[in-house]
mmCIF file of C-alpha atoms and ligand atoms in Angstrom:
data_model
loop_
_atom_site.group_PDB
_atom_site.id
_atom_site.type_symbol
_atom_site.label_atom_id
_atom_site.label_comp_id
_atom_site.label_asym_id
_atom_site.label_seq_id
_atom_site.Cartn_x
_atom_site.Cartn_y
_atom_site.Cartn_z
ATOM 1 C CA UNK L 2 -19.525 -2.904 11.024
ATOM 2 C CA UNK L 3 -16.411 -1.077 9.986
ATOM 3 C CA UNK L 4 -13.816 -2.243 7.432
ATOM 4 C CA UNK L 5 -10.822 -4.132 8.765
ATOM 5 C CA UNK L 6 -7.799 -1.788 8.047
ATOM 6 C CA UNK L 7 -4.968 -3.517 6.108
ATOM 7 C CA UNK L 8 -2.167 -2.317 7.572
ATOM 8 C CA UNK L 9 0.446 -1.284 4.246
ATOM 9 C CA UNK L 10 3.308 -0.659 6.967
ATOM 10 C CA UNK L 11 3.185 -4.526 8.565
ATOM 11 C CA UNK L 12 3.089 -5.914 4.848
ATOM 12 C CA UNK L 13 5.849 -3.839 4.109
ATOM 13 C CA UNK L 14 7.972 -4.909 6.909
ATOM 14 C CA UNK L 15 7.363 -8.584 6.443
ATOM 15 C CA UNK L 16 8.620 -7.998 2.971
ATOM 16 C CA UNK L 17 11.044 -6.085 3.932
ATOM 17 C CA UNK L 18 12.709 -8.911 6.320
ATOM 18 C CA UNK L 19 11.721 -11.666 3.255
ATOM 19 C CA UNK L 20 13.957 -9.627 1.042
ATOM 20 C CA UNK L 21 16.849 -8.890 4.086
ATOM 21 C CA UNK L 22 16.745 -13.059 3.925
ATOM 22 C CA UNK L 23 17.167 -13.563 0.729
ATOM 23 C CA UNK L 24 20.218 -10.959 0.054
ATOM 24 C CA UNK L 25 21.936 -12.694 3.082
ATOM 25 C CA UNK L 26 21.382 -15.663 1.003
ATOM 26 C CA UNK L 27 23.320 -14.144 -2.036
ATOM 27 C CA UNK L 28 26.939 -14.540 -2.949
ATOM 28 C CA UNK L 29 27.601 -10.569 -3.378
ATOM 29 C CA UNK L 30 25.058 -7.839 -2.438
ATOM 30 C CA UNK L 31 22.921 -6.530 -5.233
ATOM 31 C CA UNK L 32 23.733 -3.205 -6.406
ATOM 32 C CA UNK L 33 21.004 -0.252 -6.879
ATOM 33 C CA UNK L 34 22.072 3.135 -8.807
ATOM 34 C CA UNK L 35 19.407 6.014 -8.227
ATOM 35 C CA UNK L 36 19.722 8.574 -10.172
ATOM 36 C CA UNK L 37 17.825 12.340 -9.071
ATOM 37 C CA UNK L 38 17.996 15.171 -11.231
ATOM 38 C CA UNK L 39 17.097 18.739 -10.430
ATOM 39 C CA UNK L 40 16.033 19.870 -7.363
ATOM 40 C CA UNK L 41 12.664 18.918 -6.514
ATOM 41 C CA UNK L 42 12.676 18.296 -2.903
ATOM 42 C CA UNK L 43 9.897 15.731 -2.862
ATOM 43 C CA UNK L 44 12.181 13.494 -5.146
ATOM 44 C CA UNK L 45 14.902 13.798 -3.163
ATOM 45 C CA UNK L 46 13.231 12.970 -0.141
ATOM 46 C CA UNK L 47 11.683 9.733 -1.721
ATOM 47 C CA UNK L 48 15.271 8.739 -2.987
ATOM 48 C CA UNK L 49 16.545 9.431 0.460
ATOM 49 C CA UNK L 50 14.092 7.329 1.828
ATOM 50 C CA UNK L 51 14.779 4.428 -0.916
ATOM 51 C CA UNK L 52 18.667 4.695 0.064
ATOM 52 C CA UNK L 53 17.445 3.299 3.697
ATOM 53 C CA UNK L 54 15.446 0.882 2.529
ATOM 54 C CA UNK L 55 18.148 -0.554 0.587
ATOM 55 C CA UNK L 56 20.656 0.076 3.502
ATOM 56 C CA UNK L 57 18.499 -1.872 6.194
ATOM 57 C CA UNK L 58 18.275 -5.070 3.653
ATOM 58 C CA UNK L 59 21.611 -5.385 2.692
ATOM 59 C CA UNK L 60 21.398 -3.918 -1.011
ATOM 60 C CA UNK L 61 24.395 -1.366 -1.844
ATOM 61 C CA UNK L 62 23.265 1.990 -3.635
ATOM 62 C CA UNK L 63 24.819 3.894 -5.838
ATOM 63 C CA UNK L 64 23.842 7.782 -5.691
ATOM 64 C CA UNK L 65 23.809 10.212 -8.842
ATOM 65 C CA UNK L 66 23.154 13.826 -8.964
ATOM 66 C CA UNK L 67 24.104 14.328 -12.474
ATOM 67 C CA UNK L 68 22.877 17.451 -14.773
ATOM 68 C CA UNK L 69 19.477 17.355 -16.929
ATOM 69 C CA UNK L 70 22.313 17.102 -19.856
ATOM 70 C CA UNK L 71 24.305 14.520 -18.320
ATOM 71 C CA UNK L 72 21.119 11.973 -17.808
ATOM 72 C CA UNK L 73 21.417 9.695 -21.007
ATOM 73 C CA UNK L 74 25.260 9.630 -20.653
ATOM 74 C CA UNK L 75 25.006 8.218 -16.973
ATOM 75 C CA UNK L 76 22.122 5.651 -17.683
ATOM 76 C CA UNK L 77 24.303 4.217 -20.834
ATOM 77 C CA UNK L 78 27.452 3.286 -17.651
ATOM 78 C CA UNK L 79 24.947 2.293 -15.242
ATOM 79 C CA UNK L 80 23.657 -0.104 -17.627
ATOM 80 C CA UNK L 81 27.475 -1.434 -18.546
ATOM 81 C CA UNK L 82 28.579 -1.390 -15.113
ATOM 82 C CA UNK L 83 28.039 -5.059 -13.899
ATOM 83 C CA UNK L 84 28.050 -3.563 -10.096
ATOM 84 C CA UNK L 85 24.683 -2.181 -10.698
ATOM 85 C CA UNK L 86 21.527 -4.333 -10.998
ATOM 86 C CA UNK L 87 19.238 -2.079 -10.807
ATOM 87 C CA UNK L 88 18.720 1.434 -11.679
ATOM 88 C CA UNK L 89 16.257 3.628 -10.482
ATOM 89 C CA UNK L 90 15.423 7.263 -11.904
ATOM 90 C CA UNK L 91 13.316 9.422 -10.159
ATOM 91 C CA UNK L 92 10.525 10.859 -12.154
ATOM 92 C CA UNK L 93 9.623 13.222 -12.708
ATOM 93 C CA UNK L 94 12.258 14.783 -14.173
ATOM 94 C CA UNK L 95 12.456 18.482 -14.579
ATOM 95 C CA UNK L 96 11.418 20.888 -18.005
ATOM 96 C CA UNK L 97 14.162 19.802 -20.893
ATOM 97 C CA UNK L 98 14.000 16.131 -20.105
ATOM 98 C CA UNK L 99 11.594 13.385 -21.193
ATOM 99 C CA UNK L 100 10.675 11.267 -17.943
ATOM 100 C CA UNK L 101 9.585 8.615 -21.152
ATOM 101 C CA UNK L 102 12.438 9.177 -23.028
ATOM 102 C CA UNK L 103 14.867 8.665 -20.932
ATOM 103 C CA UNK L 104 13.262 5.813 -18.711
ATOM 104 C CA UNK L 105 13.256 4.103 -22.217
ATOM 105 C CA UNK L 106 17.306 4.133 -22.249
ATOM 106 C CA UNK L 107 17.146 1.980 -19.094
ATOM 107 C CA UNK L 108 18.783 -2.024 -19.907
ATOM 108 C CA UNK L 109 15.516 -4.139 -19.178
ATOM 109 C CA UNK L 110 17.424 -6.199 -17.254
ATOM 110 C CA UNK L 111 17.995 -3.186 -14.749
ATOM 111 C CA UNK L 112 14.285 -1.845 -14.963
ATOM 112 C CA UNK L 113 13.556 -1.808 -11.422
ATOM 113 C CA UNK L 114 10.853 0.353 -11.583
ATOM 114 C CA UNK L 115 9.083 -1.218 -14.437
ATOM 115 C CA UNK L 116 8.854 1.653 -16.590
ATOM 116 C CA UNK L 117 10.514 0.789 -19.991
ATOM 117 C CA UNK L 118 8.625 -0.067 -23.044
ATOM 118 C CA UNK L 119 9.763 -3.564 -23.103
ATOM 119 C CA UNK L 120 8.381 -4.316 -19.292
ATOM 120 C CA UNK L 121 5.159 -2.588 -19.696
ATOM 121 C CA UNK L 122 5.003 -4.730 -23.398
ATOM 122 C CA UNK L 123 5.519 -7.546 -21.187
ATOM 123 C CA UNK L 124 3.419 -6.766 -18.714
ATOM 124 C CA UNK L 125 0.148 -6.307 -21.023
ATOM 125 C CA UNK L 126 1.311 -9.647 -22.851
ATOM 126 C CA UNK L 127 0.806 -11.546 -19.354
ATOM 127 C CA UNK L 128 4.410 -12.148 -19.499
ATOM 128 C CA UNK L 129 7.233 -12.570 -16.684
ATOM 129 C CA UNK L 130 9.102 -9.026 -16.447
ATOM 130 C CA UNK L 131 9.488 -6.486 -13.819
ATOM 131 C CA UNK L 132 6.660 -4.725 -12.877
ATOM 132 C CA UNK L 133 6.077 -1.605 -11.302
ATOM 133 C CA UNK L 134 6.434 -1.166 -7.987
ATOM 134 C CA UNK L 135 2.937 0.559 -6.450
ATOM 135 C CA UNK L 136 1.115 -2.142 -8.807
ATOM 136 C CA UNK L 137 3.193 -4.628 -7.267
ATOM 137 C CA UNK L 138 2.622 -3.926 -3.977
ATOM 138 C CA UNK L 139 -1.030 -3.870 -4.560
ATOM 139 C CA UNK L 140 -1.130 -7.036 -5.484
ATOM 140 C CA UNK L 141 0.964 -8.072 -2.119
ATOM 141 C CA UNK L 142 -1.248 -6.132 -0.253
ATOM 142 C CA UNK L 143 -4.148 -8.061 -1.921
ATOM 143 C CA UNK L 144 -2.439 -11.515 -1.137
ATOM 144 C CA UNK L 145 -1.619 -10.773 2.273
ATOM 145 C CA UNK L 146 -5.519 -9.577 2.973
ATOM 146 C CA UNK L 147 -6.322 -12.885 1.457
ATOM 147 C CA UNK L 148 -8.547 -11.282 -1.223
ATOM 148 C CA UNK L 149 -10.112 -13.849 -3.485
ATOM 149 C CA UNK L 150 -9.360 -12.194 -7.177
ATOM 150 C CA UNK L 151 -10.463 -14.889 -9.285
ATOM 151 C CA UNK L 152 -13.386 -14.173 -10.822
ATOM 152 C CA UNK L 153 -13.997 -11.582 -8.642
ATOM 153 C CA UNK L 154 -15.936 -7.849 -10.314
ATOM 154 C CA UNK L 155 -12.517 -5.375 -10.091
ATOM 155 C CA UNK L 156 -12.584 -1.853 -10.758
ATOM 156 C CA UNK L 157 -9.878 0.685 -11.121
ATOM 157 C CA UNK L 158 -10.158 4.069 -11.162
ATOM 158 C CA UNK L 159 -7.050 6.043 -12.873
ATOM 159 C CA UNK L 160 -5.687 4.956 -16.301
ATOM 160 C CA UNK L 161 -1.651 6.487 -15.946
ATOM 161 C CA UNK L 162 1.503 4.069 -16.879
ATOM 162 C CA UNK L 163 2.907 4.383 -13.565
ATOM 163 C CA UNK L 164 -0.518 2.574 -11.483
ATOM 164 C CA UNK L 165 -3.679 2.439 -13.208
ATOM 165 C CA UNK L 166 -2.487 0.555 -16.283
ATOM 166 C CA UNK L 167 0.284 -1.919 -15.135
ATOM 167 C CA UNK L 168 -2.701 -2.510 -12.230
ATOM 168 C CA UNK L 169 -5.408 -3.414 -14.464
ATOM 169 C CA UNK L 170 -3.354 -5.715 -16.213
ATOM 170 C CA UNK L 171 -2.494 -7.262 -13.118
ATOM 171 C CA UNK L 172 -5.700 -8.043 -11.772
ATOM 172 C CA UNK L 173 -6.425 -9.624 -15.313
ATOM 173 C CA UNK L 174 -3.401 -11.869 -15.328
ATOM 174 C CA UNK L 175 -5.040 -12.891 -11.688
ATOM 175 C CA UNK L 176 -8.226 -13.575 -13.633
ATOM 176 C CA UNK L 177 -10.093 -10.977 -11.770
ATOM 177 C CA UNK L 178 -13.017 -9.358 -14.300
ATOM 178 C CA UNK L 179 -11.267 -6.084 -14.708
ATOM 179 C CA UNK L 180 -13.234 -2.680 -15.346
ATOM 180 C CA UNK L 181 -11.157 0.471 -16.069
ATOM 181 C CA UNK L 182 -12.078 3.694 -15.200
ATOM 182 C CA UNK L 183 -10.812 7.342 -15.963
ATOM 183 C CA UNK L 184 -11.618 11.257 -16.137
ATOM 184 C CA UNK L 185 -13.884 10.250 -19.117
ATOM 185 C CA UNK L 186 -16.097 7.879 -17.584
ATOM 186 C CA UNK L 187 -19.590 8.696 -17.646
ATOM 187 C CA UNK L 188 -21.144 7.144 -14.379
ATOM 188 C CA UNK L 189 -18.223 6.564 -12.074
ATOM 189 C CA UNK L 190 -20.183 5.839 -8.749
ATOM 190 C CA UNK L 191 -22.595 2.592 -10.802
ATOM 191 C CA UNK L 192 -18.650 1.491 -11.759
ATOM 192 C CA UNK L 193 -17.247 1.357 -8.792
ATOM 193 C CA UNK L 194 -20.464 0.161 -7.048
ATOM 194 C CA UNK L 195 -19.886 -3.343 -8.983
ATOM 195 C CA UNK L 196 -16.784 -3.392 -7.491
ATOM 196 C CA UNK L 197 -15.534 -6.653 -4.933
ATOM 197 C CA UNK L 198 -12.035 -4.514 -4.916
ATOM 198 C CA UNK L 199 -12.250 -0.852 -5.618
ATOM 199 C CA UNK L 200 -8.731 0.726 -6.728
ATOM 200 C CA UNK L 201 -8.461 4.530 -6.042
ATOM 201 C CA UNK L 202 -5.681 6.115 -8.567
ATOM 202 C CA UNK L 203 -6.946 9.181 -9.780
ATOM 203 C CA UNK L 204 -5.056 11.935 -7.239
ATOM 204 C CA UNK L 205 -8.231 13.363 -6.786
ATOM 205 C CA UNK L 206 -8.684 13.483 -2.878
ATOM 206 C CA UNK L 207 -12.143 12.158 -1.393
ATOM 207 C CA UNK L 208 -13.171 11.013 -5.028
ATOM 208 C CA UNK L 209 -14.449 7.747 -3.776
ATOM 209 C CA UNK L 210 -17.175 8.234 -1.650
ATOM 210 C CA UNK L 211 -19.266 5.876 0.646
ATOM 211 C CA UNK L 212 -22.313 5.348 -1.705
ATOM 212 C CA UNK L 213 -19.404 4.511 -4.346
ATOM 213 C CA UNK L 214 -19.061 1.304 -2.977
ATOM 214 C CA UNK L 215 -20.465 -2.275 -2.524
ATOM 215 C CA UNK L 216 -20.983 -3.722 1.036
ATOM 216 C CA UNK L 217 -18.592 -5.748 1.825
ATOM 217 C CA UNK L 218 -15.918 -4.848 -0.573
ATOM 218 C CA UNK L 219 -12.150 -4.496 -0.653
ATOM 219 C CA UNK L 220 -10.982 -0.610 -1.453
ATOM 220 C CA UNK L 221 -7.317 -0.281 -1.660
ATOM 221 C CA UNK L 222 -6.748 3.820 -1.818
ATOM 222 C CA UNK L 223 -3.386 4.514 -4.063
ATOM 223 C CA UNK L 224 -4.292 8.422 -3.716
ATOM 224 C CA UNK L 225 -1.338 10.350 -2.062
ATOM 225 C CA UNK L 226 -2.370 13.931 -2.286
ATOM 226 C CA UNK L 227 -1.151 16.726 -0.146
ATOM 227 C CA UNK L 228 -4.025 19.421 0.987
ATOM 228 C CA UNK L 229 -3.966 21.692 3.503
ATOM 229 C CA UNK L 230 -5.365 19.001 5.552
ATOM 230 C CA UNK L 231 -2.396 16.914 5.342
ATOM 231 C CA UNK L 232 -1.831 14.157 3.371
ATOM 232 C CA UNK L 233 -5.117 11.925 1.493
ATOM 233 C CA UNK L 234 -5.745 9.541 -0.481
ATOM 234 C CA UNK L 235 -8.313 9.636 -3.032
ATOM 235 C CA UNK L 236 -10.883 7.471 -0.540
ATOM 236 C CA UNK L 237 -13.525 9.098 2.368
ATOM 237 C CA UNK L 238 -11.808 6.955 4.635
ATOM 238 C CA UNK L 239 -13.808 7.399 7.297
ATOM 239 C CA UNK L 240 -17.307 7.478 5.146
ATOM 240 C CA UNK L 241 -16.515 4.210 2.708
ATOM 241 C CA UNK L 242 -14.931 2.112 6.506
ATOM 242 C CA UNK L 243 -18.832 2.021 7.420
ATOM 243 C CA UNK L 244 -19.560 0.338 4.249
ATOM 244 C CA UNK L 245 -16.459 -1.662 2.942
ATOM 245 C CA UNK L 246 -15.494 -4.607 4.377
ATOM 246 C CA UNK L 247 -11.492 -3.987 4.148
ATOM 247 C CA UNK L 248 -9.574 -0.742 3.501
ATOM 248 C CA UNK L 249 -6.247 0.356 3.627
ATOM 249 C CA UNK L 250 -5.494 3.968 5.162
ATOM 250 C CA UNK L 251 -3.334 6.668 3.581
ATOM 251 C CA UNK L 252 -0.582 7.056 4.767
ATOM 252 C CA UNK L 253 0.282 3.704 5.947
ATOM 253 C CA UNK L 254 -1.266 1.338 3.030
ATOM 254 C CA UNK L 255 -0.072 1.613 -0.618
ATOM 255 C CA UNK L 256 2.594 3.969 0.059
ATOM 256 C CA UNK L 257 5.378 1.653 2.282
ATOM 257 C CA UNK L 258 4.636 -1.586 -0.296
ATOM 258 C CA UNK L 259 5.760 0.966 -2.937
ATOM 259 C CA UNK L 260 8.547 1.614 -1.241
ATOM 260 C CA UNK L 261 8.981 -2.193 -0.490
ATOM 261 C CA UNK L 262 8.272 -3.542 -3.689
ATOM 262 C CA UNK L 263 11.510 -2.044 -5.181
ATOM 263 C CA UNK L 264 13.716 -4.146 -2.951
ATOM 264 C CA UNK L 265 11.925 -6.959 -4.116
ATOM 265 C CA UNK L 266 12.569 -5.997 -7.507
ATOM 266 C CA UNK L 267 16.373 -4.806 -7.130
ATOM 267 C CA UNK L 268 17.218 -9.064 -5.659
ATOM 268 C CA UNK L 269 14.997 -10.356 -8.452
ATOM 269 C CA UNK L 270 16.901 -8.106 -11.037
ATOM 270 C CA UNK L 271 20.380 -9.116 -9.347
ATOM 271 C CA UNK L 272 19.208 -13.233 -8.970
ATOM 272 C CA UNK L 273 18.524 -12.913 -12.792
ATOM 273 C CA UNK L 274 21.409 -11.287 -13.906
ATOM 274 C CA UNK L 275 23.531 -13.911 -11.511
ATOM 275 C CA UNK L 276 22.112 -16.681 -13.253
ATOM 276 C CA UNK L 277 22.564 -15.228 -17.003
ATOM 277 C CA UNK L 278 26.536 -15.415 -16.194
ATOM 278 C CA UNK L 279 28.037 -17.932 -17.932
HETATM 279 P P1 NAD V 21 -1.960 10.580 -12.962
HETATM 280 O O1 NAD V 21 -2.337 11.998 -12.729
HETATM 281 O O2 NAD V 21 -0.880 10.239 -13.923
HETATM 282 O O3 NAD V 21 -3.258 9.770 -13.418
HETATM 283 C C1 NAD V 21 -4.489 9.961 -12.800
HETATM 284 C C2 NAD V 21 -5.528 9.117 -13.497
HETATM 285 O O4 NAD V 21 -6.768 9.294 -12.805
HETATM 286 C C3 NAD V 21 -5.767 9.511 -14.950
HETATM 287 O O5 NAD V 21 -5.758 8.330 -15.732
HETATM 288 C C4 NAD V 21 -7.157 10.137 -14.972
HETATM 289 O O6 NAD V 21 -7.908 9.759 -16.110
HETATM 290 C C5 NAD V 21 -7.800 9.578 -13.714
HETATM 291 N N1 NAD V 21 -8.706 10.567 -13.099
HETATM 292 C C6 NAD V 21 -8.430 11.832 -12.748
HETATM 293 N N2 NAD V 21 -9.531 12.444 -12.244
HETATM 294 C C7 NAD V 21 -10.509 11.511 -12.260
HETATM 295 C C8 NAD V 21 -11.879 11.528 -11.904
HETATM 296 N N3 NAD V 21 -12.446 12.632 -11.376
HETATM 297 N N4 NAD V 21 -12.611 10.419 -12.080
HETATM 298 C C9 NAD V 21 -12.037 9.293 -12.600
HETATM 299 N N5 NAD V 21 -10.738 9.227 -12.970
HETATM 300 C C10 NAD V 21 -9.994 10.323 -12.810
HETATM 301 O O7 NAD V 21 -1.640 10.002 -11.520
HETATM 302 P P2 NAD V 21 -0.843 8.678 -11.018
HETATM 303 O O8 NAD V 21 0.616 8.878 -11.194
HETATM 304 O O9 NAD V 21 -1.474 7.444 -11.556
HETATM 305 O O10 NAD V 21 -1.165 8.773 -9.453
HETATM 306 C C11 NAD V 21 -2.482 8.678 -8.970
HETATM 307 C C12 NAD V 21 -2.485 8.946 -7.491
HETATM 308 O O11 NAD V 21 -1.691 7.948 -6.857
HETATM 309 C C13 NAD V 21 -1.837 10.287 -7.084
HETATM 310 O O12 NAD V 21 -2.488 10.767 -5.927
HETATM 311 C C14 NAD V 21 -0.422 9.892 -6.750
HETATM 312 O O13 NAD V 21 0.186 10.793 -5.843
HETATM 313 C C15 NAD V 21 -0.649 8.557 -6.124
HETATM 314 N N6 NAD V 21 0.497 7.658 -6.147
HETATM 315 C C16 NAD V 21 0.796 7.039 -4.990
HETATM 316 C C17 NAD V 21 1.840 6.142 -4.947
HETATM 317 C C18 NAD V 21 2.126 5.449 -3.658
HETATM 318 O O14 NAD V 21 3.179 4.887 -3.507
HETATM 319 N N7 NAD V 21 1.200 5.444 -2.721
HETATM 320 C C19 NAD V 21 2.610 5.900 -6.085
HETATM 321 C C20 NAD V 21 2.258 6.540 -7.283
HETATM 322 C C21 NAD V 21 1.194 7.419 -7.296
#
């Protein structure tokens, strides 16, 4: 029988309209500063894209072009200027600046993304923080598909700060038995044949393939590549849907609840902030 699609871009619009509800709800709009540097058109196009997001929900954003010089200068007002709640940079940012360096000059309190050492020290503590956002929306996905994660055998493929890590730690906190996989592991396909929900995060297009996985299971494909094809994610799609029992498609799966989760995390960022005024 083939797997039951999860469809990323309904989640994402429920959350979206969740989120829409909830800054209605709020005595002044939260305020969201992204900040692009250089001239990478993919970036821009993702913070273009973010912009609307925040538009159609009610959250007010800020925009910054400033010079690979200027970066640390502009974080250290966004973080004093109580109109902003959240900032996001978009990484990666080009030669001469450190994407970790300068995500680490972020105020926690504004870490929308998730990124700075004090969230991801958080996060790996089992602590409350803000988490990143394609993790995040993982996770939603995972809820909304009604995926049983306690006890359950997961496996995650892909080991970087931005997904696999924050992920695994995730799927721990929800008690799932977590197994972590990378460019170093020796038998990838017995891994991820344990698997009750398979995470694909390597970039590696068509990595996972059909005899990779367990009848039955739950394959959530994080991949986003761009090949002449178009764009993939790191799952046969078509190959693992005769064996899994639920799969989400790229596009249309991970990427929107990406996209989504930051809203989510730009109201919970302004709420908290909100509540620390005395
Ligand atoms: P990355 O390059 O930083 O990390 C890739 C990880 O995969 C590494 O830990 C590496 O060890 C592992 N890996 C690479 N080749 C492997 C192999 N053959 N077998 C097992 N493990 C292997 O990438 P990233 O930033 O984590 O992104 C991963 C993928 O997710 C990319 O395709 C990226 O475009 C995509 N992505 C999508 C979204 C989204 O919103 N949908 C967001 C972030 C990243």
């Amino acid at each position: 029988m083939a797997a039951r699609v999860i469809d990323g871009k309904a989640v994402a619009a429920a959350v979206r309209e969740r989120v829409a509800g909830e800054v209605a709800a709020m005595p002044t709009a939260p305020g969201l500063a992204t900040v692009l540097v250089g001239e990478d058109p993919a970036s821009a196009v993702y913070v273009r894209m973010k912009r609307e997001d925040s538009a159609q929900v009610g959250i007010e954003s800020f925009h910054h072009e400033p010079a690979p010089g200027e970066v640390a200068e502009l974080l250290a007002e966004l973080n004093a200027e109580p109109r902003i709640n959240g900032i996001l940079l978009q990484l990666p940012l080009p030669d001469g600046v450190d994407d970790a360096e300068m995500t680490a000059l972020i105020d926690p309190r504004k870490d929308v993304d998730g990124l700075t050492p004090l969230s991801a020290g958080l996060l790996a503590q089992g602590r409350p923080g803000q988490v990143p956002c394609t993790p995040a929306g993982v996770m939603e996905l995972l809820a909304h598909a009604g995926v049983e994660l306690e006890g359950a055998e997961a496996v995650v493929v892909g080991r970087s700060q931005l997904v696999g890590k924050p992920l695994a730690a995730l799927l721990l906190a929800a008690n799932a038995t977590v197994t972590h996989c990378h460019s170093r592991t020796r038998d990838l396909a017995a891994s991820c044949r344990r698997a009750d929900v398979l995470i694909a995060a390597a970039g590696v297009p068509g990595l996972i393939t059909a005899d990779m996985v367990r009848e039955g299971a739950t394959v959530i494909d994080v991949g986003t590549n761009r090949t002449d094809e178009g764009l993939t994610g790191d799952v046969d799609f078509d190959g693992v849907s005769g064996v899994a029992g639920a799969i989400t498609p790229v596009p249309g799966g991970v990427g929107p609840m990406t996209r989504a989760m930051l809203l989510v995390n730009t109201v919970a960022a302004a709420k908290a902030q909100l509540e620390a005024v005395p």
